[in-house]
């Protein structure tokens, strides 16, 4: 089931960016606006505001060190407190407010979460269960992002796309589940008196698990070796292609001839694809494949007419 999150607005007080309050709703304040554009001059806190939004939606500021907290204090301010609050609408059915309270004297950030659906305010970062996989420090940057992330998101040399999928589908819980089951199994064996037969069964299953884990290690080692071999061969292929192109370019007539052959090859490949498509189309009508099929089908139809079968059966 999909979950829709709309930002209704946010408020900043006593932090590094100017105090302000932004509404992302329609004029009457009842519905989230489809598009909201916020224009801010250079040096007025765009990056800081973006950082605060990410921290509010992920709860990560609970783990910030003193330096990270104090660097968000308003310059030349004597106040020891600051506030950032963001208001959300979840599935257009209820509102969620996340409030960050900065204590610059201690270098600590405290959260408060107000859930309209749950009917109250709780201390700490406490989003609804259905939102925890989205409002997470490893996933929030994928929907509250800057231009730099957008440029690297689909770069195969980066791992951010994989990280997004892992967190969206909660794949990172699988290793944790494995450890939990293993720990429970070991604790159960230790805390319960089991019979010799049960012990043999446990030992047999444990040996099977160990064998499988050894097999996984072997396969991973083999995968690593094959990847290294592939990369080495690809580098060799690239080097040979470069050398090949350099040699061909030395002979203009040969290069022109090669270009002509490649164009002819491309045309023939397209012709083959078109022929295959036509053949597949004809195969849905057996009478169009061969005159022999057509004559035999016609003869078969005549035999059905002679047998005077009911039309429905004959068809």
mmCIF file of C-alpha atoms in Angstrom:
data_model
loop_
_atom_site.group_PDB
_atom_site.id
_atom_site.type_symbol
_atom_site.label_atom_id
_atom_site.label_comp_id
_atom_site.label_asym_id
_atom_site.label_seq_id
_atom_site.Cartn_x
_atom_site.Cartn_y
_atom_site.Cartn_z
ATOM 1 C CA UNK A 1 0.000 0.000 0.000
ATOM 2 C CA UNK A 2 1.372 3.408 -0.945
ATOM 3 C CA UNK A 3 1.797 6.171 1.595
ATOM 4 C CA UNK A 4 1.570 9.830 0.623
ATOM 5 C CA UNK A 5 3.351 12.460 2.694
ATOM 6 C CA UNK A 6 2.694 16.167 2.147
ATOM 7 C CA UNK A 7 4.637 18.928 3.859
ATOM 8 C CA UNK A 8 2.170 21.502 5.171
ATOM 9 C CA UNK A 9 4.883 23.891 6.322
ATOM 10 C CA UNK A 10 7.697 24.533 8.781
ATOM 11 C CA UNK A 11 8.832 27.105 11.325
ATOM 12 C CA UNK A 12 12.322 28.192 12.433
ATOM 13 C CA UNK A 13 13.235 30.199 15.522
ATOM 14 C CA UNK A 14 16.641 31.030 16.969
ATOM 15 C CA UNK A 15 18.723 29.006 14.521
ATOM 16 C CA UNK A 16 21.446 29.846 12.043
ATOM 17 C CA UNK A 17 19.006 30.770 9.263
ATOM 18 C CA UNK A 18 16.643 33.750 9.687
ATOM 19 C CA UNK A 19 13.515 33.156 11.758
ATOM 20 C CA UNK A 20 10.684 32.358 9.362
ATOM 21 C CA UNK A 21 7.525 30.335 8.882
ATOM 22 C CA UNK A 22 6.557 28.757 5.569
ATOM 23 C CA UNK A 23 3.108 27.479 4.617
ATOM 24 C CA UNK A 24 2.845 24.882 1.854
ATOM 25 C CA UNK A 25 -0.953 24.885 1.707
ATOM 26 C CA UNK A 26 -3.554 26.512 -0.497
ATOM 27 C CA UNK A 27 -4.795 30.018 0.258
ATOM 28 C CA UNK A 28 -7.465 28.806 2.699
ATOM 29 C CA UNK A 29 -4.923 26.556 4.437
ATOM 30 C CA UNK A 30 -7.034 23.410 4.092
ATOM 31 C CA UNK A 31 -5.149 21.485 1.413
ATOM 32 C CA UNK A 32 -1.484 20.945 0.511
ATOM 33 C CA UNK A 33 -0.460 22.980 -2.510
ATOM 34 C CA UNK A 34 0.590 21.015 -5.598
ATOM 35 C CA UNK A 35 3.790 23.013 -6.054
ATOM 36 C CA UNK A 36 5.574 25.363 -3.655
ATOM 37 C CA UNK A 37 8.557 27.471 -4.716
ATOM 38 C CA UNK A 38 10.659 29.111 -1.999
ATOM 39 C CA UNK A 39 13.220 31.652 -3.205
ATOM 40 C CA UNK A 40 15.968 32.750 -0.814
ATOM 41 C CA UNK A 41 18.963 35.012 -1.524
ATOM 42 C CA UNK A 42 22.477 33.622 -1.197
ATOM 43 C CA UNK A 43 23.687 33.394 2.379
ATOM 44 C CA UNK A 44 20.246 33.339 3.975
ATOM 45 C CA UNK A 45 20.165 29.675 4.976
ATOM 46 C CA UNK A 46 18.911 27.498 2.108
ATOM 47 C CA UNK A 47 21.380 24.727 2.917
ATOM 48 C CA UNK A 48 20.698 25.026 6.654
ATOM 49 C CA UNK A 49 16.933 24.855 6.101
ATOM 50 C CA UNK A 50 17.330 21.767 3.919
ATOM 51 C CA UNK A 51 19.500 20.165 6.588
ATOM 52 C CA UNK A 52 16.907 20.901 9.269
ATOM 53 C CA UNK A 53 14.109 19.389 7.163
ATOM 54 C CA UNK A 54 16.151 16.205 6.665
ATOM 55 C CA UNK A 55 16.959 16.024 10.387
ATOM 56 C CA UNK A 56 13.318 16.574 11.375
ATOM 57 C CA UNK A 57 12.073 13.850 9.045
ATOM 58 C CA UNK A 58 14.751 11.316 9.988
ATOM 59 C CA UNK A 59 15.343 11.845 13.712
ATOM 60 C CA UNK A 60 19.096 11.883 13.093
ATOM 61 C CA UNK A 61 19.724 14.960 15.280
ATOM 62 C CA UNK A 62 19.238 12.767 18.361
ATOM 63 C CA UNK A 63 22.678 11.366 17.536
ATOM 64 C CA UNK A 64 24.443 14.618 16.632
ATOM 65 C CA UNK A 65 27.499 15.527 18.661
ATOM 66 C CA UNK A 66 27.865 18.830 20.514
ATOM 67 C CA UNK A 67 29.707 20.500 17.641
ATOM 68 C CA UNK A 68 27.011 19.589 15.091
ATOM 69 C CA UNK A 69 24.335 21.075 17.353
ATOM 70 C CA UNK A 70 26.151 24.279 18.280
ATOM 71 C CA UNK A 71 27.090 25.116 14.688
ATOM 72 C CA UNK A 72 23.367 25.698 14.037
ATOM 73 C CA UNK A 73 23.158 28.452 16.647
ATOM 74 C CA UNK A 74 22.265 31.886 15.268
ATOM 75 C CA UNK A 75 25.347 34.043 14.861
ATOM 76 C CA UNK A 76 25.833 36.804 17.459
ATOM 77 C CA UNK A 77 22.854 35.492 19.450
ATOM 78 C CA UNK A 78 22.876 35.200 23.244
ATOM 79 C CA UNK A 79 19.917 32.792 23.252
ATOM 80 C CA UNK A 80 20.672 29.227 24.279
ATOM 81 C CA UNK A 81 17.593 27.741 22.615
ATOM 82 C CA UNK A 82 16.284 27.237 19.109
ATOM 83 C CA UNK A 83 13.304 25.486 17.528
ATOM 84 C CA UNK A 84 12.540 23.836 14.208
ATOM 85 C CA UNK A 85 9.065 22.447 13.597
ATOM 86 C CA UNK A 86 7.701 20.725 10.504
ATOM 87 C CA UNK A 87 4.039 19.893 9.854
ATOM 88 C CA UNK A 88 3.032 16.940 7.673
ATOM 89 C CA UNK A 89 -0.161 15.482 6.290
ATOM 90 C CA UNK A 90 -0.221 11.690 5.949
ATOM 91 C CA UNK A 91 -2.437 10.148 3.250
ATOM 92 C CA UNK A 92 -4.650 13.259 3.442
ATOM 93 C CA UNK A 93 -6.212 11.709 6.559
ATOM 94 C CA UNK A 94 -4.254 12.949 9.576
ATOM 95 C CA UNK A 95 -1.533 15.421 10.553
ATOM 96 C CA UNK A 96 1.870 14.750 12.064
ATOM 97 C CA UNK A 97 4.051 17.445 13.660
ATOM 98 C CA UNK A 98 7.731 16.924 14.468
ATOM 99 C CA UNK A 99 9.395 19.499 16.691
ATOM 100 C CA UNK A 100 13.156 19.811 17.309
ATOM 101 C CA UNK A 101 14.259 21.768 20.383
ATOM 102 C CA UNK A 102 17.897 22.861 20.451
ATOM 103 C CA UNK A 103 19.719 23.411 23.734
ATOM 104 C CA UNK A 104 22.988 25.111 22.778
ATOM 105 C CA UNK A 105 24.283 25.202 26.349
ATOM 106 C CA UNK A 106 24.400 21.383 26.471
ATOM 107 C CA UNK A 107 24.675 20.725 22.731
ATOM 108 C CA UNK A 108 21.603 18.477 22.706
ATOM 109 C CA UNK A 109 18.542 18.260 20.436
ATOM 110 C CA UNK A 110 15.256 16.903 21.798
ATOM 111 C CA UNK A 111 12.341 15.811 19.643
ATOM 112 C CA UNK A 112 8.619 15.902 20.272
ATOM 113 C CA UNK A 113 6.157 14.156 17.973
ATOM 114 C CA UNK A 114 2.481 15.077 17.780
ATOM 115 C CA UNK A 115 0.358 12.467 16.034
ATOM 116 C CA UNK A 116 -3.215 13.581 15.341
ATOM 117 C CA UNK A 117 -4.217 9.985 14.589
ATOM 118 C CA UNK A 118 -2.834 8.671 17.888
ATOM 119 C CA UNK A 119 -4.328 11.638 19.694
ATOM 120 C CA UNK A 120 -1.410 13.122 21.559
ATOM 121 C CA UNK A 121 2.198 14.210 21.838
ATOM 122 C CA UNK A 122 5.103 11.918 22.677
ATOM 123 C CA UNK A 123 8.682 12.691 23.653
ATOM 124 C CA UNK A 124 11.346 11.807 21.115
ATOM 125 C CA UNK A 125 11.222 11.070 17.400
ATOM 126 C CA UNK A 126 8.209 8.770 17.144
ATOM 127 C CA UNK A 127 6.687 8.512 13.635
ATOM 128 C CA UNK A 128 3.845 6.039 12.994
ATOM 129 C CA UNK A 129 4.917 2.464 12.309
ATOM 130 C CA UNK A 130 3.899 2.655 8.647
ATOM 131 C CA UNK A 131 6.264 5.603 8.112
ATOM 132 C CA UNK A 132 9.373 4.315 9.883
ATOM 133 C CA UNK A 133 10.817 2.762 6.734
ATOM 134 C CA UNK A 134 10.451 6.130 4.953
ATOM 135 C CA UNK A 135 11.328 8.557 7.763
ATOM 136 C CA UNK A 136 14.771 7.064 8.246
ATOM 137 C CA UNK A 137 18.177 8.760 8.031
ATOM 138 C CA UNK A 138 19.285 6.463 5.183
ATOM 139 C CA UNK A 139 16.172 7.061 3.075
ATOM 140 C CA UNK A 140 15.100 10.678 3.702
ATOM 141 C CA UNK A 141 17.965 12.051 1.515
ATOM 142 C CA UNK A 142 16.397 10.303 -1.471
ATOM 143 C CA UNK A 143 13.263 12.447 -1.411
ATOM 144 C CA UNK A 144 14.709 15.552 0.269
ATOM 145 C CA UNK A 145 17.759 15.925 -1.928
ATOM 146 C CA UNK A 146 20.015 18.469 -3.557
ATOM 147 C CA UNK A 147 21.394 18.653 -7.087
ATOM 148 C CA UNK A 148 24.544 16.757 -6.199
ATOM 149 C CA UNK A 149 22.586 13.682 -5.155
ATOM 150 C CA UNK A 150 20.450 13.861 -8.287
ATOM 151 C CA UNK A 151 23.603 13.707 -10.416
ATOM 152 C CA UNK A 152 25.048 10.653 -8.642
ATOM 153 C CA UNK A 153 21.871 8.732 -7.862
ATOM 154 C CA UNK A 154 21.993 6.585 -11.018
ATOM 155 C CA UNK A 155 25.772 6.569 -11.387
ATOM 156 C CA UNK A 156 26.823 2.913 -11.509
ATOM 157 C CA UNK A 157 30.036 3.787 -9.682
ATOM 158 C CA UNK A 158 27.958 4.980 -6.711
ATOM 159 C CA UNK A 159 25.991 2.770 -4.322
ATOM 160 C CA UNK A 160 23.191 5.220 -3.480
ATOM 161 C CA UNK A 161 20.569 3.564 -5.699
ATOM 162 C CA UNK A 162 21.211 0.266 -3.968
ATOM 163 C CA UNK A 163 20.990 1.969 -0.572
ATOM 164 C CA UNK A 164 17.631 3.485 -1.520
ATOM 165 C CA UNK A 165 16.191 0.085 -2.496
ATOM 166 C CA UNK A 166 17.596 -1.626 0.596
ATOM 167 C CA UNK A 167 15.943 0.913 2.890
ATOM 168 C CA UNK A 168 12.685 1.270 0.958
ATOM 169 C CA UNK A 169 12.042 -2.489 0.976
ATOM 170 C CA UNK A 170 13.617 -2.933 4.439
ATOM 171 C CA UNK A 171 16.110 -5.484 3.175
ATOM 172 C CA UNK A 172 18.511 -4.416 5.919
ATOM 173 C CA UNK A 173 16.236 -6.237 8.377
ATOM 174 C CA UNK A 174 17.031 -9.649 6.864
ATOM 175 C CA UNK A 175 20.492 -9.991 8.471
ATOM 176 C CA UNK A 176 19.010 -8.743 11.755
ATOM 177 C CA UNK A 177 16.213 -11.331 11.529
ATOM 178 C CA UNK A 178 18.770 -14.040 10.823
ATOM 179 C CA UNK A 179 20.749 -13.109 13.944
ATOM 180 C CA UNK A 180 17.597 -12.917 16.083
ATOM 181 C CA UNK A 181 16.478 -16.402 14.994
ATOM 182 C CA UNK A 182 19.961 -17.818 15.551
ATOM 183 C CA UNK A 183 20.238 -16.246 19.016
ATOM 184 C CA UNK A 184 16.773 -17.489 19.965
ATOM 185 C CA UNK A 185 17.587 -20.998 18.775
ATOM 186 C CA UNK A 186 20.797 -21.104 20.801
ATOM 187 C CA UNK A 187 19.092 -19.677 23.892
ATOM 188 C CA UNK A 188 16.253 -22.187 23.594
ATOM 189 C CA UNK A 189 18.728 -25.056 23.432
ATOM 190 C CA UNK A 190 20.612 -23.749 26.480
ATOM 191 C CA UNK A 191 17.583 -22.919 28.641
ATOM 192 C CA UNK A 192 15.572 -26.089 27.949
ATOM 193 C CA UNK A 193 16.333 -29.680 28.800
ATOM 194 C CA UNK A 194 16.178 -31.527 25.505
ATOM 195 C CA UNK A 195 16.309 -35.256 24.905
ATOM 196 C CA UNK A 196 19.118 -37.095 23.160
ATOM 197 C CA UNK A 197 16.949 -37.462 20.057
ATOM 198 C CA UNK A 198 16.207 -33.747 20.027
ATOM 199 C CA UNK A 199 19.925 -33.074 20.524
ATOM 200 C CA UNK A 200 20.770 -35.236 17.497
ATOM 201 C CA UNK A 201 18.157 -33.411 15.446
ATOM 202 C CA UNK A 202 19.545 -30.063 16.540
ATOM 203 C CA UNK A 203 23.110 -31.146 15.749
ATOM 204 C CA UNK A 204 22.074 -32.406 12.316
ATOM 205 C CA UNK A 205 20.319 -29.145 11.458
ATOM 206 C CA UNK A 206 23.243 -27.138 12.833
ATOM 207 C CA UNK A 207 25.629 -29.097 10.609
ATOM 208 C CA UNK A 208 23.372 -28.409 7.610
ATOM 209 C CA UNK A 209 23.422 -24.686 8.412
ATOM 210 C CA UNK A 210 27.223 -24.730 8.769
ATOM 211 C CA UNK A 211 27.574 -26.543 5.437
ATOM 212 C CA UNK A 212 25.349 -23.983 3.747
ATOM 213 C CA UNK A 213 27.281 -21.100 5.275
ATOM 214 C CA UNK A 214 30.546 -22.641 4.024
ATOM 215 C CA UNK A 215 28.977 -22.994 0.569
ATOM 216 C CA UNK A 216 27.918 -19.334 0.631
ATOM 217 C CA UNK A 217 31.489 -18.316 1.501
ATOM 218 C CA UNK A 218 32.819 -20.403 -1.399
ATOM 219 C CA UNK A 219 30.310 -18.892 -3.818
ATOM 220 C CA UNK A 220 31.124 -15.354 -2.670
ATOM 221 C CA UNK A 221 34.840 -16.016 -3.097
ATOM 222 C CA UNK A 222 34.158 -17.414 -6.565
ATOM 223 C CA UNK A 223 31.981 -14.399 -7.396
ATOM 224 C CA UNK A 224 34.755 -12.048 -6.306
ATOM 225 C CA UNK A 225 37.280 -13.913 -8.443
ATOM 226 C CA UNK A 226 35.005 -13.858 -11.505
ATOM 227 C CA UNK A 227 34.268 -10.146 -11.078
ATOM 228 C CA UNK A 228 37.985 -9.407 -10.924
ATOM 229 C CA UNK A 229 38.526 -11.576 -14.003
ATOM 230 C CA UNK A 230 35.692 -9.804 -15.835
ATOM 231 C CA UNK A 231 37.102 -6.388 -14.975
ATOM 232 C CA UNK A 232 40.545 -7.446 -16.136
ATOM 233 C CA UNK A 233 39.177 -8.785 -19.430
ATOM 234 C CA UNK A 234 37.069 -5.659 -19.940
ATOM 235 C CA UNK A 235 40.150 -3.490 -19.475
ATOM 236 C CA UNK A 236 41.976 -5.645 -22.009
ATOM 237 C CA UNK A 237 39.074 -5.385 -24.467
ATOM 238 C CA UNK A 238 39.007 -1.594 -24.088
ATOM 239 C CA UNK A 239 42.739 -1.430 -24.730
ATOM 240 C CA UNK A 240 42.444 -3.636 -27.824
ATOM 241 C CA UNK A 241 39.496 -1.584 -29.143
ATOM 242 C CA UNK A 242 41.539 1.581 -28.740
ATOM 243 C CA UNK A 243 44.486 0.019 -30.553
ATOM 244 C CA UNK A 244 42.181 -1.345 -33.259
ATOM 245 C CA UNK A 245 40.539 2.049 -33.836
ATOM 246 C CA UNK A 246 43.955 3.718 -34.024
ATOM 247 C CA UNK A 247 45.192 1.261 -36.670
ATOM 248 C CA UNK A 248 42.017 1.581 -38.740
ATOM 249 C CA UNK A 249 42.206 5.381 -38.659
ATOM 250 C CA UNK A 250 45.662 5.216 -40.259
ATOM 251 C CA UNK A 251 44.134 3.933 -43.497
ATOM 252 C CA UNK A 252 41.338 6.223 -44.693
ATOM 253 C CA UNK A 253 40.130 3.922 -47.472
ATOM 254 C CA UNK A 254 40.021 0.954 -45.117
ATOM 255 C CA UNK A 255 38.156 3.027 -42.539
ATOM 256 C CA UNK A 256 35.602 4.100 -45.158
ATOM 257 C CA UNK A 257 35.201 0.486 -46.285
ATOM 258 C CA UNK A 258 34.715 -0.642 -42.692
ATOM 259 C CA UNK A 259 32.083 2.056 -42.138
ATOM 260 C CA UNK A 260 30.193 0.864 -45.213
ATOM 261 C CA UNK A 261 30.287 -2.746 -44.008
ATOM 262 C CA UNK A 262 28.975 -1.740 -40.608
ATOM 263 C CA UNK A 263 26.099 0.212 -42.157
ATOM 264 C CA UNK A 264 25.226 -2.779 -44.348
ATOM 265 C CA UNK A 265 25.390 -5.074 -41.311
ATOM 266 C CA UNK A 266 23.060 -2.762 -39.398
ATOM 267 C CA UNK A 267 20.581 -2.717 -42.296
ATOM 268 C CA UNK A 268 20.641 -6.524 -42.536
ATOM 269 C CA UNK A 269 20.098 -6.882 -38.792
ATOM 270 C CA UNK A 270 17.032 -4.627 -39.021
ATOM 271 C CA UNK A 271 15.782 -6.668 -41.979
ATOM 272 C CA UNK A 272 16.150 -9.857 -39.946
ATOM 273 C CA UNK A 273 14.198 -8.345 -37.049
ATOM 274 C CA UNK A 274 11.390 -7.260 -39.409
ATOM 275 C CA UNK A 275 11.310 -10.707 -40.998
ATOM 276 C CA UNK A 276 11.089 -12.371 -37.602
ATOM 277 C CA UNK A 277 8.187 -10.130 -36.631
ATOM 278 C CA UNK A 278 6.358 -10.930 -39.866
ATOM 279 C CA UNK A 279 6.962 -14.648 -39.375
ATOM 280 C CA UNK A 280 5.583 -14.500 -35.833
ATOM 281 C CA UNK A 281 2.510 -12.708 -37.144
ATOM 282 C CA UNK A 282 1.972 -15.326 -39.865
ATOM 283 C CA UNK A 283 2.372 -18.178 -37.407
ATOM 284 C CA UNK A 284 -0.877 -17.161 -35.737
ATOM 285 C CA UNK A 285 -2.584 -18.107 -39.047
ATOM 286 C CA UNK A 286 -1.351 -21.602 -40.033
ATOM 287 C CA UNK A 287 -3.006 -21.364 -43.485
ATOM 288 C CA UNK A 288 -0.701 -18.438 -44.290
ATOM 289 C CA UNK A 289 2.482 -20.381 -43.530
ATOM 290 C CA UNK A 290 2.305 -22.865 -46.379
ATOM 291 C CA UNK A 291 0.028 -23.830 -49.300
ATOM 292 C CA UNK A 292 0.111 -27.372 -47.921
ATOM 293 C CA UNK A 293 -1.375 -26.208 -44.614
ATOM 294 C CA UNK A 294 -4.018 -24.228 -46.458
ATOM 295 C CA UNK A 295 -5.107 -27.149 -48.648
ATOM 296 C CA UNK A 296 -5.172 -29.582 -45.724
ATOM 297 C CA UNK A 297 -7.223 -27.207 -43.597
ATOM 298 C CA UNK A 298 -9.671 -26.732 -46.468
ATOM 299 C CA UNK A 299 -9.950 -30.522 -46.904
ATOM 300 C CA UNK A 300 -10.498 -30.946 -43.177
ATOM 301 C CA UNK A 301 -13.242 -28.325 -43.299
ATOM 302 C CA UNK A 302 -14.967 -30.192 -46.139
ATOM 303 C CA UNK A 303 -14.906 -33.426 -44.126
ATOM 304 C CA UNK A 304 -16.585 -31.604 -41.246
ATOM 305 C CA UNK A 305 -19.273 -30.363 -43.647
ATOM 306 C CA UNK A 306 -19.874 -33.921 -44.846
ATOM 307 C CA UNK A 307 -20.141 -35.163 -41.256
ATOM 308 C CA UNK A 308 -22.782 -32.462 -40.703
ATOM 309 C CA UNK A 309 -21.550 -31.707 -37.218
ATOM 310 C CA UNK A 310 -23.311 -28.946 -35.321
ATOM 311 C CA UNK A 311 -21.778 -25.600 -36.183
ATOM 312 C CA UNK A 312 -20.538 -24.976 -32.643
ATOM 313 C CA UNK A 313 -18.708 -28.324 -32.495
ATOM 314 C CA UNK A 314 -17.281 -27.907 -36.012
ATOM 315 C CA UNK A 315 -15.981 -24.451 -35.214
#
